[in-house]
PDB file of C-alpha atoms in Angstrom:
ATOM      1  CA  GLU A  29      86.692  91.294 103.970  1.00 53.00           C
ATOM      2  CA  THR A  30      90.427  91.584 103.254  1.00 64.00           C
ATOM      3  CA  GLY A  31      91.504  93.916 100.452  1.00 89.00           C
ATOM      4  CA  VAL A  32      94.160  93.315  97.816  1.00 94.00           C
ATOM      5  CA  THR A  33      97.644  93.133  99.290  1.00 95.00           C
ATOM      6  CA  GLN A  34     101.041  93.153  97.605  1.00 96.00           C
ATOM      7  CA  SER A  35     104.518  92.278  98.776  1.00 96.00           C
ATOM      8  CA  PRO A  36     107.105  93.522  99.097  1.00 97.00           C
ATOM      9  CA  THR A  37     106.373  97.233  99.313  1.00 95.00           C
ATOM     10  CA  HIS A  38     109.745  98.284  97.965  1.00 96.00           C
ATOM     11  CA  LEU A  39     112.518  96.351  96.280  1.00 96.00           C
ATOM     12  CA  ILE A  40     115.941  97.207  94.887  1.00 98.00           C
ATOM     13  CA  LYS A  41     117.548  94.868  92.361  1.00 98.00           C
ATOM     14  CA  THR A  42     120.548  94.926  90.075  1.00 98.00           C
ATOM     15  CA  ARG A  43     120.349  94.792  86.283  1.00 97.00           C
ATOM     16  CA  GLY A  44     120.286  91.185  85.069  1.00 97.00           C
ATOM     17  CA  GLN A  45     118.739  89.795  88.239  1.00 98.00           C
ATOM     18  CA  GLN A  46     115.334  88.169  88.546  1.00 98.00           C
ATOM     19  CA  VAL A  47     112.476  89.333  90.765  1.00 98.00           C
ATOM     20  CA  THR A  48     109.196  87.885  92.034  1.00 98.00           C
ATOM     21  CA  LEU A  49     106.358  90.112  93.178  1.00 98.00           C
ATOM     22  CA  ARG A  50     103.309  88.800  94.990  1.00 98.00           C
ATOM     23  CA  CYS A  51      99.648  89.713  95.121  1.00 97.00           C
ATOM     24  CA  SER A  52      96.842  88.397  97.294  1.00 95.00           C
ATOM     25  CA  SER A  53      93.420  88.877  95.746  1.00 91.00           C
ATOM     26  CA  GLN A  54      90.406  90.177  97.548  1.00 87.00           C
ATOM     27  CA  SER A  55      88.321  87.376  99.015  1.00 84.00           C
ATOM     28  CA  GLY A  56      86.028  85.775  96.425  1.00 85.00           C
ATOM     29  CA  HIS A  57      87.825  87.213  93.396  1.00 90.00           C
ATOM     30  CA  ASN A  58      88.964  84.790  90.684  1.00 91.00           C
ATOM     31  CA  THR A  59      90.740  87.204  88.346  1.00 93.00           C
ATOM     32  CA  VAL A  60      93.974  89.095  88.853  1.00 95.00           C
ATOM     33  CA  SER A  61      95.738  91.514  86.537  1.00 95.00           C
ATOM     34  CA  TRP A  62      99.142  93.146  86.697  1.00 97.00           C
ATOM     35  CA  TYR A  63     100.246  96.594  85.620  1.00 96.00           C
ATOM     36  CA  GLN A  64     103.496  98.514  85.292  1.00 97.00           C
ATOM     37  CA  GLN A  65     103.470 102.231  86.027  1.00 94.00           C
ATOM     38  CA  ALA A  66     106.612 104.212  85.280  1.00 93.00           C
ATOM     39  CA  LEU A  67     107.104 107.462  87.147  1.00 89.00           C
ATOM     40  CA  GLY A  68     104.793 110.185  85.852  1.00 84.00           C
ATOM     41  CA  GLN A  69     102.975 107.903  83.430  1.00 87.00           C
ATOM     42  CA  GLY A  70      99.730 105.979  83.369  1.00 88.00           C
ATOM     43  CA  PRO A  71      99.670 102.250  84.147  1.00 92.00           C
ATOM     44  CA  GLN A  72     100.339  99.745  81.382  1.00 94.00           C
ATOM     45  CA  PHE A  73      98.605  96.384  81.322  1.00 93.00           C
ATOM     46  CA  ILE A  74     100.995  93.435  81.604  1.00 96.00           C
ATOM     47  CA  PHE A  75      98.650  90.427  81.770  1.00 95.00           C
ATOM     48  CA  GLN A  76      95.582  88.989  83.409  1.00 94.00           C
ATOM     49  CA  TYR A  77      94.947  85.590  84.970  1.00 94.00           C
ATOM     50  CA  TYR A  78      91.538  83.992  85.303  1.00 91.00           C
ATOM     51  CA  ARG A  79      91.218  80.762  87.276  1.00 89.00           C
ATOM     52  CA  GLU A  80      94.955  80.035  86.960  1.00 90.00           C
ATOM     53  CA  GLU A  81      95.140  80.595  83.191  1.00 92.00           C
ATOM     54  CA  GLU A  82      96.596  83.610  81.397  1.00 92.00           C
ATOM     55  CA  ASN A  83      93.656  85.473  79.879  1.00 90.00           C
ATOM     56  CA  GLY A  84      95.036  88.456  78.036  1.00 89.00           C
ATOM     57  CA  ARG A  85      98.459  90.054  77.710  1.00 91.00           C
ATOM     58  CA  GLY A  86      99.750  93.505  76.920  1.00 91.00           C
ATOM     59  CA  ASN A  87     102.880  94.408  74.959  1.00 91.00           C
ATOM     60  CA  PHE A  88     105.453  93.042  77.354  1.00 96.00           C
ATOM     61  CA  PRO A  89     108.286  90.633  76.453  1.00 96.00           C
ATOM     62  CA  PRO A  90     108.276  86.977  77.590  1.00 96.00           C
ATOM     63  CA  ARG A  91     110.703  87.744  80.414  1.00 97.00           C
ATOM     64  CA  PHE A  92     107.581  89.054  82.194  1.00 98.00           C
ATOM     65  CA  SER A  93     105.708  85.968  83.333  1.00 96.00           C
ATOM     66  CA  GLY A  94     103.111  85.163  85.922  1.00 96.00           C
ATOM     67  CA  LEU A  95     101.293  82.547  87.902  1.00 95.00           C
ATOM     68  CA  GLN A  96      97.946  82.341  89.598  1.00 95.00           C
ATOM     69  CA  PHE A  97      97.481  79.815  92.387  1.00 92.00           C
ATOM     70  CA  PRO A  98      94.380  77.799  93.367  1.00 90.00           C
ATOM     71  CA  ASN A  99      93.622  80.341  96.102  1.00 87.00           C
ATOM     72  CA  TYR A 100      93.730  83.004  93.330  1.00 86.00           C
ATOM     73  CA  SER A 101      96.810  84.747  94.705  1.00 92.00           C
ATOM     74  CA  SER A 102      99.341  85.598  92.032  1.00 96.00           C
ATOM     75  CA  GLU A 103     102.996  86.188  91.258  1.00 97.00           C
ATOM     76  CA  LEU A 104     104.683  88.377  88.695  1.00 98.00           C
ATOM     77  CA  ASN A 105     108.167  87.252  87.691  1.00 98.00           C
ATOM     78  CA  VAL A 106     110.579  89.390  85.751  1.00 98.00           C
ATOM     79  CA  ASN A 107     113.808  87.871  84.447  1.00 97.00           C
ATOM     80  CA  ALA A 108     116.959  89.625  83.214  1.00 98.00           C
ATOM     81  CA  LEU A 109     115.993  92.933  84.809  1.00 98.00           C
ATOM     82  CA  GLU A 110     116.685  96.106  82.851  1.00 98.00           C
ATOM     83  CA  LEU A 111     116.959  99.657  84.133  1.00 97.00           C
ATOM     84  CA  ASP A 112     113.673 100.532  82.393  1.00 96.00           C
ATOM     85  CA  ASP A 113     111.885  97.946  84.511  1.00 98.00           C
ATOM     86  CA  SER A 114     112.093 100.389  87.419  1.00 97.00           C
ATOM     87  CA  ALA A 115     108.462 101.236  88.131  1.00 97.00           C
ATOM     88  CA  LEU A 116     105.495 100.786  90.434  1.00 96.00           C
ATOM     89  CA  TYR A 117     103.934  97.364  89.855  1.00 97.00           C
ATOM     90  CA  LEU A 118     100.244  97.164  90.637  1.00 96.00           C
ATOM     91  CA  CYS A 119      97.928  94.214  90.786  1.00 96.00           C
ATOM     92  CA  ALA A 120      94.154  94.295  90.764  1.00 95.00           C
ATOM     93  CA  SER A 121      91.580  91.600  91.399  1.00 94.00           C
ATOM     94  CA  SER A 122      87.967  91.262  90.335  1.00 91.00           C
ATOM     95  CA  PHE A 123      85.097  88.779  90.207  1.00 89.00           C
ATOM     96  CA  GLY A 124      85.515  87.947  86.545  1.00 82.00           C
ATOM     97  CA  GLY A 125      87.667  90.124  84.357  1.00 83.00           C
ATOM     98  CA  PHE A 126      87.603  93.669  83.098  1.00 83.00           C
ATOM     99  CA  SER A 127      83.822  93.910  82.837  1.00 81.00           C
ATOM    100  CA  TYR A 128      83.777  94.116  86.593  1.00 84.00           C
ATOM    101  CA  GLU A 129      85.073  96.653  89.085  1.00 86.00           C
ATOM    102  CA  GLN A 130      88.810  96.327  89.628  1.00 90.00           C
ATOM    103  CA  TYR A 131      90.215  96.380  93.168  1.00 92.00           C
ATOM    104  CA  PHE A 132      93.808  97.557  93.238  1.00 93.00           C
ATOM    105  CA  GLY A 133      96.587  96.727  95.645  1.00 94.00           C
ATOM    106  CA  PRO A 134      98.964  99.389  96.987  1.00 93.00           C
ATOM    107  CA  GLY A 135     101.749  98.404  94.608  1.00 94.00           C
ATOM    108  CA  THR A 136     105.371  97.323  94.783  1.00 96.00           C
ATOM    109  CA  ARG A 137     107.979  99.903  93.872  1.00 96.00           C
ATOM    110  CA  LEU A 138     110.861  98.219  92.055  1.00 98.00           C
ATOM    111  CA  THR A 139     114.143 100.014  91.506  1.00 98.00           C
ATOM    112  CA  VAL A 140     116.709  98.452  89.174  1.00 98.00           C
ATOM    113  CA  THR A 141     120.257  99.787  89.476  1.00 97.00           C
TER     114      THR A 141
ATOM    115  CA  LYS B  30      95.768 101.768  66.807  1.00 57.00           C
ATOM    116  CA  ASN B  31      94.142 101.133  70.181  1.00 58.00           C
ATOM    117  CA  GLU B  32      94.143 104.389  72.045  1.00 87.00           C
ATOM    118  CA  VAL B  33      92.663 106.168  74.991  1.00 93.00           C
ATOM    119  CA  GLU B  34      93.276 109.894  75.161  1.00 93.00           C
ATOM    120  CA  GLN B  35      92.501 112.170  78.085  1.00 94.00           C
ATOM    121  CA  SER B  36      92.173 115.879  78.416  1.00 94.00           C
ATOM    122  CA  PRO B  37      93.189 118.075  79.990  1.00 96.00           C
ATOM    123  CA  GLN B  38      96.532 116.789  81.228  1.00 94.00           C
ATOM    124  CA  ASN B  39      96.486 119.139  84.213  1.00 96.00           C
ATOM    125  CA  LEU B  40      93.602 120.937  85.833  1.00 97.00           C
ATOM    126  CA  THR B  41      93.425 123.387  88.698  1.00 97.00           C
ATOM    127  CA  ALA B  42      90.207 124.554  90.318  1.00 97.00           C
ATOM    128  CA  GLN B  43      88.908 126.502  93.269  1.00 97.00           C
ATOM    129  CA  GLU B  44      86.920 124.658  95.870  1.00 97.00           C
ATOM    130  CA  GLY B  45      83.278 124.414  94.842  1.00 97.00           C
ATOM    131  CA  GLU B  46      83.879 124.492  91.098  1.00 97.00           C
ATOM    132  CA  PHE B  47      82.372 121.998  88.668  1.00 98.00           C
ATOM    133  CA  ILE B  48      85.077 119.821  87.090  1.00 97.00           C
ATOM    134  CA  THR B  49      84.989 117.934  83.795  1.00 98.00           C
ATOM    135  CA  ILE B  50      87.624 115.476  82.593  1.00 98.00           C
ATOM    136  CA  ASN B  51      87.327 114.030  79.121  1.00 97.00           C
ATOM    137  CA  CYS B  52      88.326 110.702  77.607  1.00 96.00           C
ATOM    138  CA  SER B  53      88.211 109.735  73.919  1.00 95.00           C
ATOM    139  CA  TYR B  54      88.849 106.236  72.715  1.00 93.00           C
ATOM    140  CA  SER B  55      89.342 104.258  69.560  1.00 89.00           C
ATOM    141  CA  VAL B  56      87.301 101.550  67.831  1.00 85.00           C
ATOM    142  CA  GLY B  57      87.321  98.199  69.601  1.00 86.00           C
ATOM    143  CA  ILE B  58      86.907  99.546  73.102  1.00 88.00           C
ATOM    144  CA  SER B  59      83.625  98.376  74.610  1.00 87.00           C
ATOM    145  CA  ALA B  60      83.691  99.826  78.117  1.00 91.00           C
ATOM    146  CA  LEU B  61      85.473 102.452  80.183  1.00 93.00           C
ATOM    147  CA  HIS B  62      86.866 102.416  83.668  1.00 94.00           C
ATOM    148  CA  TRP B  63      87.430 105.628  85.587  1.00 97.00           C
ATOM    149  CA  LEU B  64      90.094 105.399  88.273  1.00 96.00           C
ATOM    150  CA  GLN B  65      91.466 107.746  90.909  1.00 96.00           C
ATOM    151  CA  GLN B  66      95.104 107.648  91.963  1.00 95.00           C
ATOM    152  CA  HIS B  67      96.342 109.510  95.009  1.00 89.00           C
ATOM    153  CA  PRO B  68      99.977 110.486  95.689  1.00 83.00           C
ATOM    154  CA  GLY B  69     101.822 107.376  96.830  1.00 76.00           C
ATOM    155  CA  GLY B  70     100.226 105.231  94.157  1.00 73.00           C
ATOM    156  CA  GLY B  71      96.989 103.777  95.521  1.00 85.00           C
ATOM    157  CA  ILE B  72      94.334 103.394  92.818  1.00 92.00           C
ATOM    158  CA  VAL B  73      90.624 103.332  93.504  1.00 93.00           C
ATOM    159  CA  SER B  74      88.044 102.316  90.939  1.00 93.00           C
ATOM    160  CA  LEU B  75      85.362 104.989  90.555  1.00 95.00           C
ATOM    161  CA  PHE B  76      83.163 103.706  87.741  1.00 94.00           C
ATOM    162  CA  MET B  77      82.932 101.049  85.070  1.00 93.00           C
ATOM    163  CA  LEU B  78      80.469 101.882  82.306  1.00 92.00           C
ATOM    164  CA  SER B  79      79.591 100.717  78.839  1.00 91.00           C
ATOM    165  CA  SER B  80      76.587 102.954  78.225  1.00 92.00           C
ATOM    166  CA  GLY B  81      74.666 105.870  79.679  1.00 94.00           C
ATOM    167  CA  LYS B  82      75.500 107.520  82.943  1.00 96.00           C
ATOM    168  CA  LYS B  83      76.466 106.586  86.480  1.00 96.00           C
ATOM    169  CA  LYS B  84      76.471 108.698  89.626  1.00 97.00           C
ATOM    170  CA  HIS B  85      78.106 108.204  92.992  1.00 95.00           C
ATOM    171  CA  GLY B  86      77.958 111.066  95.429  1.00 96.00           C
ATOM    172  CA  ARG B  87      79.480 114.123  93.764  1.00 97.00           C
ATOM    173  CA  LEU B  88      80.921 112.101  90.908  1.00 97.00           C
ATOM    174  CA  ILE B  89      79.122 111.536  87.609  1.00 98.00           C
ATOM    175  CA  ALA B  90      80.431 109.537  84.648  1.00 97.00           C
ATOM    176  CA  THR B  91      78.878 109.532  81.202  1.00 97.00           C
ATOM    177  CA  ILE B  92      79.701 107.669  78.032  1.00 95.00           C
ATOM    178  CA  ASN B  93      78.620 108.232  74.422  1.00 93.00           C
ATOM    179  CA  ILE B  94      79.212 105.054  72.448  1.00 89.00           C
ATOM    180  CA  GLN B  95      78.590 106.639  69.039  1.00 90.00           C
ATOM    181  CA  GLU B  96      81.077 109.426  69.654  1.00 92.00           C
ATOM    182  CA  LYS B  97      83.522 107.167  71.544  1.00 93.00           C
ATOM    183  CA  HIS B  98      83.758 109.687  74.335  1.00 95.00           C
ATOM    184  CA  SER B  99      83.367 109.612  78.086  1.00 96.00           C
ATOM    185  CA  SER B 100      83.400 112.338  80.710  1.00 97.00           C
ATOM    186  CA  LEU B 101      83.947 112.370  84.440  1.00 98.00           C
ATOM    187  CA  HIS B 102      82.309 115.242  86.291  1.00 98.00           C
ATOM    188  CA  ILE B 103      82.925 116.349  89.863  1.00 98.00           C
ATOM    189  CA  THR B 104      80.337 118.660  91.368  1.00 97.00           C
ATOM    190  CA  ALA B 105      81.170 121.008  94.258  1.00 96.00           C
ATOM    191  CA  SER B 106      84.870 120.099  94.097  1.00 97.00           C
ATOM    192  CA  HIS B 107      86.856 119.860  97.316  1.00 96.00           C
ATOM    193  CA  PRO B 108      90.598 119.842  98.027  1.00 96.00           C
ATOM    194  CA  ARG B 109      90.356 116.142  98.923  1.00 94.00           C
ATOM    195  CA  ASP B 110      89.387 115.500  95.275  1.00 96.00           C
ATOM    196  CA  SER B 111      92.970 116.410  94.315  1.00 96.00           C
ATOM    197  CA  ALA B 112      94.391 113.337  92.619  1.00 96.00           C
ATOM    198  CA  VAL B 113      95.199 111.892  89.214  1.00 96.00           C
ATOM    199  CA  TYR B 114      92.133 110.658  87.348  1.00 97.00           C
ATOM    200  CA  ILE B 115      92.706 107.931  84.789  1.00 96.00           C
ATOM    201  CA  CYS B 116      90.376 106.442  82.215  1.00 96.00           C
ATOM    202  CA  ALA B 117      91.053 102.943  80.923  1.00 94.00           C
ATOM    203  CA  GLY B 118      89.345 101.301  77.971  1.00 92.00           C
ATOM    204  CA  LEU B 119      88.425  97.646  77.764  1.00 90.00           C
ATOM    205  CA  TYR B 120      89.669  96.314  74.423  1.00 87.00           C
ATOM    206  CA  ASN B 121      88.518  92.932  73.106  1.00 81.00           C
ATOM    207  CA  THR B 122      87.328  92.017  76.624  1.00 77.00           C
ATOM    208  CA  ASP B 123      90.840  90.996  77.681  1.00 81.00           C
ATOM    209  CA  LYS B 124      93.017  94.129  77.651  1.00 86.00           C
ATOM    210  CA  LEU B 125      92.864  97.412  79.493  1.00 89.00           C
ATOM    211  CA  ILE B 126      94.371 100.401  77.705  1.00 91.00           C
ATOM    212  CA  PHE B 127      95.051 103.371  79.939  1.00 92.00           C
ATOM    213  CA  GLY B 128      95.008 107.073  79.305  1.00 92.00           C
ATOM    214  CA  THR B 129      97.882 109.153  80.596  1.00 90.00           C
ATOM    215  CA  GLY B 130      95.815 110.647  83.398  1.00 93.00           C
ATOM    216  CA  THR B 131      94.565 114.083  84.390  1.00 96.00           C
ATOM    217  CA  ARG B 132      96.218 115.684  87.394  1.00 96.00           C
ATOM    218  CA  LEU B 133      93.597 117.652  89.326  1.00 97.00           C
ATOM    219  CA  GLN B 134      94.424 120.150  92.046  1.00 97.00           C
ATOM    220  CA  VAL B 135      91.596 121.791  93.958  1.00 97.00           C
ATOM    221  CA  PHE B 136      92.547 124.782  96.071  1.00 97.00           C
ATOM    222  CA  PRO B 137      90.587 126.008  99.090  1.00 95.00           C
TER     223      PRO B 137
END
């Protein structure tokens, strides 16, 4: 059984650029959620996808968008990057939403300069 | 306001001590996740509970729905338990609200 994987591991971008982060769910999981964790803080929920549809969103602006594919892998896209977007981005997959155990990936560390 | 509050923020212990980390939450939260985050960022799910008590090895999690309070206990603590412990509340079934975490250091 393959765990949750994320790519890339690290990424450096310039303010104003766009970035795409990727997440492969654990086998059999149909739900993926994304989180932003700034240095020294707890994670913040960005959004969740269930069977390719957005199913819940936190307090993030529209420039944070996502996709879930038929194989349940997922992308997080961030447009018009700002310095405050520098953070660890985590994804987690589960069998059916937040009522189930969440399996986290190792994260992508994004630095915006 | 949807909130999850943890205490203490930092905790140090000697190996073998009994550890308690507390989490209080606001109305609208129906279940709690307890998570463990090691240096470097990896997060592991420890428990998800909406009532009662769960136990796994030396870890015990309890939740009191009426008081909107949950606790994570570690018995016979060990240096490898050193990590950040985070509680996250499930709000409206479609949002997770995270506490700020409790940094635990267990010394030999």
